[in-house]
Amino acid sequence: GDSVTQMEGPVTLSEEAFLTINCTYTATGYPSLFWYVQYPGEGLQLLLKATKADDKGSNKGFEATYRKETTSFHLEKGSVQVSDSAVYFCALSGGNKLVFGAGTILRVKS
Amino acid sequence: DGGITQSPKYLFRKEGQNVTLSCEQNLNHDAMYWYRQDPGQGLRLIYYSQIVNDFQKGDIAEGYSVSREKKESFPLTVTSAQKNPTAFYLCASRPEGAGGGWEQFFGPGTRLTVL
């Protein structure tokens, strides 16, 4: 079945450092891909998405490119802030359901 | 404001009691979902419903039940048959009919603790 694998955390960075969180997937067909963010004690918010190969999703300085050849959707940000500390989930849309990765905790130190 | 509301935010129950978690949305979405979140395990799908009066089991439906009598509401009951019910429960919704490219919108969650 469909699955998503994310890099394990926690990832700890200093403010203004470059961020990469790796995400790879296994799926039949051509899924849409998503990154969600979860702040402590809250629900998930959509961060960005891409619906077809080579699409780049972007929002709030975060970017991810849908790479079909490597089945990847890595999340990047050029300069992280303390306020970016959260849990990040990669997900794919399999028909009418979402399949989530285990989540990656990001901690940004000032 | 349009959105998804879940109540209560924190819920405590004694072992052996059934408990119902509320989920309401005013986004006019057709599909609604319930997820369970445990530390380090991501989200797991419990039940989902694509239209009123119809719902399907997800990956971990045992010990849970749902109903979908109204488009806006999708309550989840955690029964005494659920062996380890303490978790964070998330409700989500999605507009139907647009294929897999449409994201799900999440509520703020209910943290259930069984004592």
PDB file of N, CA, C and O in Angstrom, chain B residues 33-103:
ATOM      1  N   TYR B  33     -13.353  13.159   8.552  1.00  0.00           N
ATOM      2  CA  TYR B  33     -12.400  12.127   8.959  1.00  0.00           C
ATOM      3  C   TYR B  33     -12.106  12.233  10.455  1.00  0.00           C
ATOM      4  O   TYR B  33     -12.116  13.326  11.014  1.00  0.00           O
ATOM      5  N   TRP B  34     -11.792  11.079  11.058  1.00  0.00           N
ATOM      6  CA  TRP B  34     -11.280  11.047  12.413  1.00  0.00           C
ATOM      7  C   TRP B  34      -9.917  10.345  12.410  1.00  0.00           C
ATOM      8  O   TRP B  34      -9.780   9.253  11.841  1.00  0.00           O
ATOM      9  N   TYR B  35      -8.946  10.992  13.098  1.00  0.00           N
ATOM     10  CA  TYR B  35      -7.612  10.440  13.237  1.00  0.00           C
ATOM     11  C   TYR B  35      -7.263  10.335  14.722  1.00  0.00           C
ATOM     12  O   TYR B  35      -7.721  11.116  15.541  1.00  0.00           O
ATOM     13  N   ARG B  36      -6.378   9.408  14.989  1.00  0.00           N
ATOM     14  CA  ARG B  36      -5.789   9.283  16.310  1.00  0.00           C
ATOM     15  C   ARG B  36      -4.311   9.577  16.178  1.00  0.00           C
ATOM     16  O   ARG B  36      -3.653   9.105  15.238  1.00  0.00           O
ATOM     17  N   GLN B  37      -3.773  10.359  17.134  1.00  0.00           N
ATOM     18  CA  GLN B  37      -2.355  10.684  17.132  1.00  0.00           C
ATOM     19  C   GLN B  37      -1.728  10.258  18.449  1.00  0.00           C
ATOM     20  O   GLN B  37      -2.158  10.670  19.522  1.00  0.00           O
ATOM     21  N   ASP B  38      -0.713   9.414  18.349  1.00  0.00           N
ATOM     22  CA  ASP B  38       0.095   9.015  19.493  1.00  0.00           C
ATOM     23  C   ASP B  38       1.513   9.526  19.278  1.00  0.00           C
ATOM     24  O   ASP B  38       1.955   9.672  18.131  1.00  0.00           O
ATOM     25  N   PRO B  39       2.245   9.769  20.356  1.00  0.00           N
ATOM     26  CA  PRO B  39       3.608  10.315  20.198  1.00  0.00           C
ATOM     27  C   PRO B  39       4.478   9.446  19.308  1.00  0.00           C
ATOM     28  O   PRO B  39       4.565   8.231  19.500  1.00  0.00           O
ATOM     29  N   GLY B  40       5.111  10.056  18.335  1.00  0.00           N
ATOM     30  CA  GLY B  40       6.055   9.362  17.477  1.00  0.00           C
ATOM     31  C   GLY B  40       5.434   8.453  16.429  1.00  0.00           C
ATOM     32  O   GLY B  40       6.160   7.757  15.714  1.00  0.00           O
ATOM     33  N   GLN B  41       4.116   8.445  16.320  1.00  0.00           N
ATOM     34  CA  GLN B  41       3.469   7.531  15.360  1.00  0.00           C
ATOM     35  C   GLN B  41       2.678   8.236  14.281  1.00  0.00           C
ATOM     36  O   GLN B  41       2.002   7.604  13.499  1.00  0.00           O
ATOM     37  N   GLY B  42       2.734   9.540  14.211  1.00  0.00           N
ATOM     38  CA  GLY B  42       1.981  10.219  13.179  1.00  0.00           C
ATOM     39  C   GLY B  42       0.491  10.078  13.398  1.00  0.00           C
ATOM     40  O   GLY B  42       0.024   9.851  14.515  1.00  0.00           O
ATOM     41  N   LEU B  43      -0.276  10.181  12.326  1.00  0.00           N
ATOM     42  CA  LEU B  43      -1.727  10.108  12.407  1.00  0.00           C
ATOM     43  C   LEU B  43      -2.215   8.786  11.829  1.00  0.00           C
ATOM     44  O   LEU B  43      -1.743   8.357  10.767  1.00  0.00           O
ATOM     45  N   ARG B  44      -3.176   8.194  12.496  1.00  0.00           N
ATOM     46  CA  ARG B  44      -3.784   6.966  11.995  1.00  0.00           C
ATOM     47  C   ARG B  44      -5.288   7.190  11.824  1.00  0.00           C
ATOM     48  O   ARG B  44      -5.945   7.720  12.712  1.00  0.00           O
ATOM     49  N   LEU B  45      -5.813   6.725  10.709  1.00  0.00           N
ATOM     50  CA  LEU B  45      -7.206   6.961  10.343  1.00  0.00           C
ATOM     51  C   LEU B  45      -8.121   5.990  11.077  1.00  0.00           C
ATOM     52  O   LEU B  45      -7.938   4.767  11.002  1.00  0.00           O
ATOM     53  N   ILE B  46      -9.145   6.523  11.742  1.00  0.00           N
ATOM     54  CA  ILE B  46     -10.095   5.696  12.483  1.00  0.00           C
ATOM     55  C   ILE B  46     -11.324   5.401  11.628  1.00  0.00           C
ATOM     56  O   ILE B  46     -11.670   4.252  11.383  1.00  0.00           O
ATOM     57  N   TYR B  47     -12.019   6.446  11.213  1.00  0.00           N
ATOM     58  CA  TYR B  47     -13.211   6.342  10.370  1.00  0.00           C
ATOM     59  C   TYR B  47     -13.247   7.540   9.443  1.00  0.00           C
ATOM     60  O   TYR B  47     -12.678   8.584   9.734  1.00  0.00           O
ATOM     61  N   TYR B  48     -13.960   7.391   8.334  1.00  0.00           N
ATOM     62  CA  TYR B  48     -14.221   8.535   7.481  1.00  0.00           C
ATOM     63  C   TYR B  48     -15.605   8.400   6.848  1.00  0.00           C
ATOM     64  O   TYR B  48     -16.158   7.301   6.750  1.00  0.00           O
ATOM     65  N   SER B  49     -16.120   9.543   6.422  1.00  0.00           N
ATOM     66  CA  SER B  49     -17.447   9.588   5.828  1.00  0.00           C
ATOM     67  C   SER B  49     -17.405  10.524   4.634  1.00  0.00           C
ATOM     68  O   SER B  49     -16.927  11.655   4.731  1.00  0.00           O
ATOM     69  N   GLN B  50     -17.925  10.052   3.512  1.00  0.00           N
ATOM     70  CA  GLN B  50     -17.915  10.883   2.305  1.00  0.00           C
ATOM     71  C   GLN B  50     -19.255  11.568   2.066  1.00  0.00           C
ATOM     72  O   GLN B  50     -19.327  12.569   1.353  1.00  0.00           O
ATOM     73  N   ILE B  51     -20.322  11.008   2.626  1.00  0.00           N
ATOM     74  CA  ILE B  51     -21.638  11.630   2.501  1.00  0.00           C
ATOM     75  C   ILE B  51     -22.440  11.329   3.762  1.00  0.00           C
ATOM     76  O   ILE B  51     -22.096  10.415   4.533  1.00  0.00           O
ATOM     77  N   VAL B  52     -23.520  12.062   3.940  1.00  0.00           N
ATOM     78  CA  VAL B  52     -24.397  11.835   5.094  1.00  0.00           C
ATOM     79  C   VAL B  52     -24.944  10.412   5.070  1.00  0.00           C
ATOM     80  O   VAL B  52     -25.217   9.852   4.012  1.00  0.00           O
ATOM     81  N   ASN B  53     -25.037   9.842   6.276  1.00  0.00           N
ATOM     82  CA  ASN B  53     -25.576   8.492   6.484  1.00  0.00           C
ATOM     83  C   ASN B  53     -24.721   7.387   5.885  1.00  0.00           C
ATOM     84  O   ASN B  53     -25.212   6.265   5.668  1.00  0.00           O
ATOM     85  N   ASP B  54     -23.455   7.683   5.633  1.00  0.00           N
ATOM     86  CA  ASP B  54     -22.532   6.663   5.140  1.00  0.00           C
ATOM     87  C   ASP B  54     -21.149   6.909   5.720  1.00  0.00           C
ATOM     88  O   ASP B  54     -20.709   8.059   5.813  1.00  0.00           O
ATOM     89  N   PHE B  55     -20.459   5.836   6.134  1.00  0.00           N
ATOM     90  CA  PHE B  55     -19.110   5.985   6.657  1.00  0.00           C
ATOM     91  C   PHE B  55     -18.367   4.661   6.467  1.00  0.00           C
ATOM     92  O   PHE B  55     -18.984   3.600   6.299  1.00  0.00           O
ATOM     93  N   GLN B  56     -17.039   4.747   6.476  1.00  0.00           N
ATOM     94  CA  GLN B  56     -16.188   3.582   6.259  1.00  0.00           C
ATOM     95  C   GLN B  56     -15.136   3.484   7.352  1.00  0.00           C
ATOM     96  O   GLN B  56     -14.685   4.490   7.891  1.00  0.00           O
ATOM     97  N   LYS B  57     -14.740   2.261   7.654  1.00  0.00           N
ATOM     98  CA  LYS B  57     -13.678   2.047   8.620  1.00  0.00           C
ATOM     99  C   LYS B  57     -12.332   2.458   8.030  1.00  0.00           C
ATOM    100  O   LYS B  57     -12.064   2.250   6.851  1.00  0.00           O
ATOM    101  N   GLY B  58     -11.508   3.020   8.913  1.00  0.00           N
ATOM    102  CA  GLY B  58     -10.137   3.298   8.542  1.00  0.00           C
ATOM    103  C   GLY B  58      -9.238   2.167   8.995  1.00  0.00           C
ATOM    104  O   GLY B  58      -9.656   1.012   9.083  1.00  0.00           O
ATOM    105  N   ASP B  59      -8.009   2.507   9.331  1.00  0.00           N
ATOM    106  CA  ASP B  59      -7.015   1.487   9.668  1.00  0.00           C
ATOM    107  C   ASP B  59      -7.136   0.949  11.095  1.00  0.00           C
ATOM    108  O   ASP B  59      -6.662  -0.147  11.387  1.00  0.00           O
ATOM    109  N   ILE B  60      -7.753   1.738  11.995  1.00  0.00           N
ATOM    110  CA  ILE B  60      -7.791   1.325  13.399  1.00  0.00           C
ATOM    111  C   ILE B  60      -9.190   1.527  13.986  1.00  0.00           C
ATOM    112  O   ILE B  60      -9.361   2.108  15.035  1.00  0.00           O
ATOM    113  N   ALA B  61     -10.225   1.018  13.335  1.00  0.00           N
ATOM    114  CA  ALA B  61     -11.606   1.279  13.727  1.00  0.00           C
ATOM    115  C   ALA B  61     -12.060   0.489  14.959  1.00  0.00           C
ATOM    116  O   ALA B  61     -13.062   0.861  15.600  1.00  0.00           O
ATOM    117  N   GLU B  62     -11.369  -0.560  15.330  1.00  0.00           N
ATOM    118  CA  GLU B  62     -11.825  -1.400  16.438  1.00  0.00           C
ATOM    119  C   GLU B  62     -11.904  -0.604  17.730  1.00  0.00           C
ATOM    120  O   GLU B  62     -10.950   0.058  18.141  1.00  0.00           O
ATOM    121  N   GLY B  63     -13.073  -0.695  18.396  1.00  0.00           N
ATOM    122  CA  GLY B  63     -13.251   0.009  19.654  1.00  0.00           C
ATOM    123  C   GLY B  63     -13.806   1.414  19.494  1.00  0.00           C
ATOM    124  O   GLY B  63     -13.970   2.121  20.486  1.00  0.00           O
ATOM    125  N   TYR B  64     -14.096   1.810  18.281  1.00  0.00           N
ATOM    126  CA  TYR B  64     -14.656   3.131  17.990  1.00  0.00           C
ATOM    127  C   TYR B  64     -15.947   2.985  17.194  1.00  0.00           C
ATOM    128  O   TYR B  64     -16.154   1.992  16.511  1.00  0.00           O
ATOM    129  N   SER B  65     -16.819   4.000  17.280  1.00  0.00           N
ATOM    130  CA  SER B  65     -18.002   4.051  16.433  1.00  0.00           C
ATOM    131  C   SER B  65     -18.271   5.506  16.063  1.00  0.00           C
ATOM    132  O   SER B  65     -17.839   6.430  16.759  1.00  0.00           O
ATOM    133  N   VAL B  66     -18.963   5.699  14.928  1.00  0.00           N
ATOM    134  CA  VAL B  66     -19.277   7.045  14.446  1.00  0.00           C
ATOM    135  C   VAL B  66     -20.707   7.077  13.927  1.00  0.00           C
ATOM    136  O   VAL B  66     -21.342   6.040  13.714  1.00  0.00           O
ATOM    137  N   SER B  67     -21.198   8.286  13.681  1.00  0.00           N
ATOM    138  CA  SER B  67     -22.465   8.484  12.988  1.00  0.00           C
ATOM    139  C   SER B  67     -22.318   9.723  12.121  1.00  0.00           C
ATOM    140  O   SER B  67     -21.467  10.582  12.379  1.00  0.00           O
ATOM    141  N   ARG B  68     -23.145   9.803  11.085  1.00  0.00           N
ATOM    142  CA  ARG B  68     -23.118  10.984  10.208  1.00  0.00           C
ATOM    143  C   ARG B  68     -24.563  11.276   9.803  1.00  0.00           C
ATOM    144  O   ARG B  68     -25.000  11.025   8.677  1.00  0.00           O
ATOM    145  N   GLU B  69     -25.295  11.855  10.739  1.00  0.00           N
ATOM    146  CA  GLU B  69     -26.708  12.163  10.507  1.00  0.00           C
ATOM    147  C   GLU B  69     -26.886  13.517   9.842  1.00  0.00           C
ATOM    148  O   GLU B  69     -27.925  13.787   9.226  1.00  0.00           O
ATOM    149  N   LYS B  70     -25.892  14.394  10.012  1.00  0.00           N
ATOM    150  CA  LYS B  70     -25.935  15.715   9.390  1.00  0.00           C
ATOM    151  C   LYS B  70     -24.617  15.985   8.686  1.00  0.00           C
ATOM    152  O   LYS B  70     -23.568  15.489   9.104  1.00  0.00           O
ATOM    153  N   LYS B  71     -24.658  16.772   7.655  1.00  0.00           N
ATOM    154  CA  LYS B  71     -23.448  17.074   6.896  1.00  0.00           C
ATOM    155  C   LYS B  71     -22.410  17.760   7.782  1.00  0.00           C
ATOM    156  O   LYS B  71     -21.209  17.560   7.629  1.00  0.00           O
ATOM    157  N   GLU B  72     -22.882  18.578   8.735  1.00  0.00           N
ATOM    158  CA  GLU B  72     -21.976  19.396   9.525  1.00  0.00           C
ATOM    159  C   GLU B  72     -21.324  18.645  10.683  1.00  0.00           C
ATOM    160  O   GLU B  72     -20.373  19.134  11.273  1.00  0.00           O
ATOM    161  N   SER B  73     -21.826  17.467  11.022  1.00  0.00           N
ATOM    162  CA  SER B  73     -21.434  16.848  12.275  1.00  0.00           C
ATOM    163  C   SER B  73     -20.969  15.413  12.078  1.00  0.00           C
ATOM    164  O   SER B  73     -21.592  14.642  11.332  1.00  0.00           O
ATOM    165  N   PHE B  74     -19.905  15.028  12.781  1.00  0.00           N
ATOM    166  CA  PHE B  74     -19.355  13.672  12.651  1.00  0.00           C
ATOM    167  C   PHE B  74     -18.804  13.249  14.012  1.00  0.00           C
ATOM    168  O   PHE B  74     -17.598  13.185  14.218  1.00  0.00           O
ATOM    169  N   PRO B  75     -19.661  12.914  14.969  1.00  0.00           N
ATOM    170  CA  PRO B  75     -19.182  12.559  16.318  1.00  0.00           C
ATOM    171  C   PRO B  75     -18.525  11.184  16.355  1.00  0.00           C
ATOM    172  O   PRO B  75     -18.935  10.260  15.644  1.00  0.00           O
ATOM    173  N   LEU B  76     -17.531  11.076  17.221  1.00  0.00           N
ATOM    174  CA  LEU B  76     -16.791   9.830  17.414  1.00  0.00           C
ATOM    175  C   LEU B  76     -17.014   9.328  18.833  1.00  0.00           C
ATOM    176  O   LEU B  76     -16.821  10.080  19.793  1.00  0.00           O
ATOM    177  N   THR B  77     -17.433   8.071  18.974  1.00  0.00           N
ATOM    178  CA  THR B  77     -17.574   7.462  20.292  1.00  0.00           C
ATOM    179  C   THR B  77     -16.429   6.488  20.521  1.00  0.00           C
ATOM    180  O   THR B  77     -16.181   5.606  19.699  1.00  0.00           O
ATOM    181  N   VAL B  78     -15.739   6.697  21.621  1.00  0.00           N
ATOM    182  CA  VAL B  78     -14.689   5.779  22.048  1.00  0.00           C
ATOM    183  C   VAL B  78     -15.325   4.823  23.042  1.00  0.00           C
ATOM    184  O   VAL B  78     -15.776   5.243  24.120  1.00  0.00           O
ATOM    185  N   THR B  79     -15.416   3.563  22.690  1.00  0.00           N
ATOM    186  CA  THR B  79     -16.125   2.618  23.531  1.00  0.00           C
ATOM    187  C   THR B  79     -15.177   1.950  24.529  1.00  0.00           C
ATOM    188  O   THR B  79     -13.945   2.046  24.402  1.00  0.00           O
ATOM    189  N   SER B  80     -15.772   1.225  25.463  1.00  0.00           N
ATOM    190  CA  SER B  80     -14.972   0.518  26.466  1.00  0.00           C
ATOM    191  C   SER B  80     -14.167  -0.615  25.842  1.00  0.00           C
ATOM    192  O   SER B  80     -13.257  -1.154  26.462  1.00  0.00           O
ATOM    193  N   ALA B  81     -14.478  -0.972  24.595  1.00  0.00           N
ATOM    194  CA  ALA B  81     -13.733  -2.035  23.906  1.00  0.00           C
ATOM    195  C   ALA B  81     -12.388  -1.558  23.389  1.00  0.00           C
ATOM    196  O   ALA B  81     -11.541  -2.383  23.019  1.00  0.00           O
ATOM    197  N   GLN B  82     -12.178  -0.262  23.363  1.00  0.00           N
ATOM    198  CA  GLN B  82     -10.895   0.288  22.900  1.00  0.00           C
ATOM    199  C   GLN B  82      -9.887   0.103  24.027  1.00  0.00           C
ATOM    200  O   GLN B  82     -10.015   0.689  25.101  1.00  0.00           O
ATOM    201  N   LYS B  83      -8.838  -0.667  23.755  1.00  0.00           N
ATOM    202  CA  LYS B  83      -7.940  -1.100  24.823  1.00  0.00           C
ATOM    203  C   LYS B  83      -7.034   0.005  25.351  1.00  0.00           C
ATOM    204  O   LYS B  83      -6.642   0.003  26.515  1.00  0.00           O
ATOM    205  N   ASN B  84      -6.686   0.927  24.524  1.00  0.00           N
ATOM    206  CA  ASN B  84      -5.768   1.984  24.945  1.00  0.00           C
ATOM    207  C   ASN B  84      -6.247   3.320  24.377  1.00  0.00           C
ATOM    208  O   ASN B  84      -5.662   3.841  23.419  1.00  0.00           O
ATOM    209  N   PRO B  85      -7.306   3.901  24.926  1.00  0.00           N
ATOM    210  CA  PRO B  85      -7.929   5.065  24.313  1.00  0.00           C
ATOM    211  C   PRO B  85      -7.232   6.401  24.569  1.00  0.00           C
ATOM    212  O   PRO B  85      -7.551   7.389  23.903  1.00  0.00           O
ATOM    213  N   THR B  86      -6.317   6.461  25.512  1.00  0.00           N
ATOM    214  CA  THR B  86      -5.652   7.736  25.793  1.00  0.00           C
ATOM    215  C   THR B  86      -4.836   8.172  24.584  1.00  0.00           C
ATOM    216  O   THR B  86      -3.918   7.472  24.157  1.00  0.00           O
ATOM    217  N   ALA B  87      -5.190   9.328  23.992  1.00  0.00           N
ATOM    218  CA  ALA B  87      -4.532   9.822  22.781  1.00  0.00           C
ATOM    219  C   ALA B  87      -5.073  11.209  22.456  1.00  0.00           C
ATOM    220  O   ALA B  87      -5.984  11.716  23.113  1.00  0.00           O
ATOM    221  N   PHE B  88      -4.521  11.781  21.416  1.00  0.00           N
ATOM    222  CA  PHE B  88      -4.979  13.058  20.865  1.00  0.00           C
ATOM    223  C   PHE B  88      -5.798  12.729  19.623  1.00  0.00           C
ATOM    224  O   PHE B  88      -5.318  12.025  18.734  1.00  0.00           O
ATOM    225  N   TYR B  89      -7.055  13.212  19.568  1.00  0.00           N
ATOM    226  CA  TYR B  89      -7.952  12.871  18.475  1.00  0.00           C
ATOM    227  C   TYR B  89      -8.191  14.101  17.603  1.00  0.00           C
ATOM    228  O   TYR B  89      -8.560  15.171  18.093  1.00  0.00           O
ATOM    229  N   LEU B  90      -8.023  13.907  16.312  1.00  0.00           N
ATOM    230  CA  LEU B  90      -8.153  15.003  15.358  1.00  0.00           C
ATOM    231  C   LEU B  90      -9.255  14.704  14.353  1.00  0.00           C
ATOM    232  O   LEU B  90      -9.323  13.603  13.799  1.00  0.00           O
ATOM    233  N   CYS B  91     -10.080  15.707  14.117  1.00  0.00           N
ATOM    234  CA  CYS B  91     -11.130  15.631  13.111  1.00  0.00           C
ATOM    235  C   CYS B  91     -10.713  16.478  11.916  1.00  0.00           C
ATOM    236  O   CYS B  91     -10.042  17.508  12.080  1.00  0.00           O
ATOM    237  N   ALA B  92     -11.087  16.056  10.726  1.00  0.00           N
ATOM    238  CA  ALA B  92     -10.745  16.809   9.523  1.00  0.00           C
ATOM    239  C   ALA B  92     -11.901  16.734   8.538  1.00  0.00           C
ATOM    240  O   ALA B  92     -12.760  15.854   8.630  1.00  0.00           O
ATOM    241  N   SER B  93     -11.898  17.647   7.578  1.00  0.00           N
ATOM    242  CA  SER B  93     -12.910  17.611   6.526  1.00  0.00           C
ATOM    243  C   SER B  93     -12.283  17.980   5.194  1.00  0.00           C
ATOM    244  O   SER B  93     -11.183  18.547   5.149  1.00  0.00           O
ATOM    245  N   ARG B  94     -12.990  17.640   4.124  1.00  0.00           N
ATOM    246  CA  ARG B  94     -12.482  17.895   2.775  1.00  0.00           C
ATOM    247  C   ARG B  94     -13.656  18.045   1.835  1.00  0.00           C
ATOM    248  O   ARG B  94     -14.627  17.285   1.933  1.00  0.00           O
ATOM    249  N   PRO B  95     -13.598  18.985   0.907  1.00  0.00           N
ATOM    250  CA  PRO B  95     -14.676  19.057  -0.095  1.00  0.00           C
ATOM    251  C   PRO B  95     -14.584  17.838  -1.005  1.00  0.00           C
ATOM    252  O   PRO B  95     -13.493  17.418  -1.390  1.00  0.00           O
ATOM    253  N   GLU B  96     -15.694  17.249  -1.361  1.00  0.00           N
ATOM    254  CA  GLU B  96     -15.697  16.019  -2.143  1.00  0.00           C
ATOM    255  C   GLU B  96     -15.806  16.345  -3.629  1.00  0.00           C
ATOM    256  O   GLU B  96     -16.200  17.432  -4.025  1.00  0.00           O
ATOM    257  N   GLY B  97     -15.431  15.395  -4.451  1.00  0.00           N
ATOM    258  CA  GLY B  97     -15.682  15.499  -5.877  1.00  0.00           C
ATOM    259  C   GLY B  97     -14.578  16.126  -6.676  1.00  0.00           C
ATOM    260  O   GLY B  97     -14.670  16.266  -7.884  1.00  0.00           O
ATOM    261  N   ALA B  98     -13.461  16.494  -6.039  1.00  0.00           N
ATOM    262  CA  ALA B  98     -12.398  17.177  -6.784  1.00  0.00           C
ATOM    263  C   ALA B  98     -11.147  16.327  -6.889  1.00  0.00           C
ATOM    264  O   ALA B  98     -10.087  16.821  -7.215  1.00  0.00           O
ATOM    265  N   GLY B  99     -11.266  15.034  -6.585  1.00  0.00           N
ATOM    266  CA  GLY B  99     -10.112  14.168  -6.733  1.00  0.00           C
ATOM    267  C   GLY B  99      -9.120  14.305  -5.608  1.00  0.00           C
ATOM    268  O   GLY B  99      -9.378  14.950  -4.605  1.00  0.00           O
ATOM    269  N   GLY B 100      -7.942  13.709  -5.771  1.00  0.00           N
ATOM    270  CA  GLY B 100      -6.990  13.641  -4.665  1.00  0.00           C
ATOM    271  C   GLY B 100      -6.195  14.885  -4.439  1.00  0.00           C
ATOM    272  O   GLY B 100      -5.361  14.936  -3.545  1.00  0.00           O
ATOM    273  N   GLY B 101      -6.390  15.937  -5.190  1.00  0.00           N
ATOM    274  CA  GLY B 101      -5.564  17.126  -5.046  1.00  0.00           C
ATOM    275  C   GLY B 101      -6.035  18.073  -3.984  1.00  0.00           C
ATOM    276  O   GLY B 101      -5.379  19.078  -3.722  1.00  0.00           O
ATOM    277  N   TRP B 102      -7.105  17.782  -3.317  1.00  0.00           N
ATOM    278  CA  TRP B 102      -7.657  18.706  -2.347  1.00  0.00           C
ATOM    279  C   TRP B 102      -7.251  18.294  -0.949  1.00  0.00           C
ATOM    280  O   TRP B 102      -7.489  17.171  -0.515  1.00  0.00           O
ATOM    281  N   GLU B 103      -6.749  19.248  -0.232  1.00  0.00           N
ATOM    282  CA  GLU B 103      -6.240  18.967   1.099  1.00  0.00           C
ATOM    283  C   GLU B 103      -7.375  18.806   2.096  1.00  0.00           C
ATOM    284  O   GLU B 103      -8.505  19.210   1.847  1.00  0.00           O
TER     285      GLU B 103
END
